[in-house]
Coordinates of C-alpha atoms in Angstrom, one line a residue:
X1 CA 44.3 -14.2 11.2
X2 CA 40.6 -13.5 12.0
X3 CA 39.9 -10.9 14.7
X4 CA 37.7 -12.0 17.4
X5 CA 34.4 -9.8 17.1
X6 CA 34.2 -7.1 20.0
X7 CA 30.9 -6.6 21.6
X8 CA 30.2 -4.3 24.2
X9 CA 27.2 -3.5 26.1
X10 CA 26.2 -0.7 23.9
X11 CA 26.1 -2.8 20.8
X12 CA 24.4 -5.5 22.8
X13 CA 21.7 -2.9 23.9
X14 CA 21.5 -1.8 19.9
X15 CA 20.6 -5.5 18.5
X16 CA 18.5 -6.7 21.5
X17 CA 16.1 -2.8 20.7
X18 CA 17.0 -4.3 17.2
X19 CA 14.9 -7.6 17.6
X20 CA 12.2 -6.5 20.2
X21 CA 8.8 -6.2 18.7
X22 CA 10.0 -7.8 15.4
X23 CA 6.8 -9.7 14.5
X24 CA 8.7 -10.4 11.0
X25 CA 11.5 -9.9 9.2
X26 CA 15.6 -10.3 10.2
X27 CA 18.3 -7.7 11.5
X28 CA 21.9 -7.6 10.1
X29 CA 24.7 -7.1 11.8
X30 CA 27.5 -5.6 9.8
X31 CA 30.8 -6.7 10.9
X32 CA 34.3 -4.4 9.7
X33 CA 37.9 -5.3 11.2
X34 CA 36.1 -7.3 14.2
X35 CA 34.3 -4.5 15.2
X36 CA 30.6 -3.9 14.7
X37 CA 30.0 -0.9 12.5
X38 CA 25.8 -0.6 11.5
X39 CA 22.8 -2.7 12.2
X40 CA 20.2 -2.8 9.6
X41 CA 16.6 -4.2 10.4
X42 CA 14.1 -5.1 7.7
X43 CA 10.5 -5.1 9.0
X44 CA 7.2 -7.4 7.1
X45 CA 4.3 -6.4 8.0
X46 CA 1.0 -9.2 7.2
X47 CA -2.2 -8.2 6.5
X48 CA -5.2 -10.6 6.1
X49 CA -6.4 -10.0 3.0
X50 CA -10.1 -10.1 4.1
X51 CA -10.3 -6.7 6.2
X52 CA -13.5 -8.1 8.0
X53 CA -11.9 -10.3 9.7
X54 CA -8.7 -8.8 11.1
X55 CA -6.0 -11.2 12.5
X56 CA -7.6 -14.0 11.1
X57 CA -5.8 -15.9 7.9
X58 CA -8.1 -17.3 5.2
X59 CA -7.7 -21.0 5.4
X60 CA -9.3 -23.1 2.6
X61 CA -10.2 -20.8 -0.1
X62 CA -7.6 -21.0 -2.5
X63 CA -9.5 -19.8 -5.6
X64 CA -7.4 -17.4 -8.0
X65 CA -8.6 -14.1 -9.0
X66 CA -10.6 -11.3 -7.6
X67 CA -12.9 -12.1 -5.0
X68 CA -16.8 -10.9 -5.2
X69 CA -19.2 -10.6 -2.7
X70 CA -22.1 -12.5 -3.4
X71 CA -25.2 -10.5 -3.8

């Protein structure tokens, strides 16, 4: 018969510092006997690949290959 899963407040306190400020990427919550035993969180990071524009994504240019400045 399945256990139910125990949560108490410090476990709730781990996942919710867990997810805060996660911009991208996912948390697991490992789960052994009903009881929650490790919390792993995988973090992305995006970059715009034009560094002169920060926080702005390239929209319309899809051309393959290295980009040159033009001279």
């Amino acid at each position: 018969m399945t256990k139910p899963l125990q949560i108490d407040e410090v476990w709730a306190n781990r996942i919710i510092a867990s997810v805060s400020g996660l911009e991208y990427g996912c948390v697991q919550i490992i789960v052994h006997d009903g009881k929650i035993v490790q919390i792993e969180r995988t973090e992305r990071k995006r970059f715009d690949s034009n560094p002169s524009h920060s926080g702005e994504r390239k929209s319309g240019n899809t051309s393959k290959g290295n980009a040159r400045p033009k001279s």
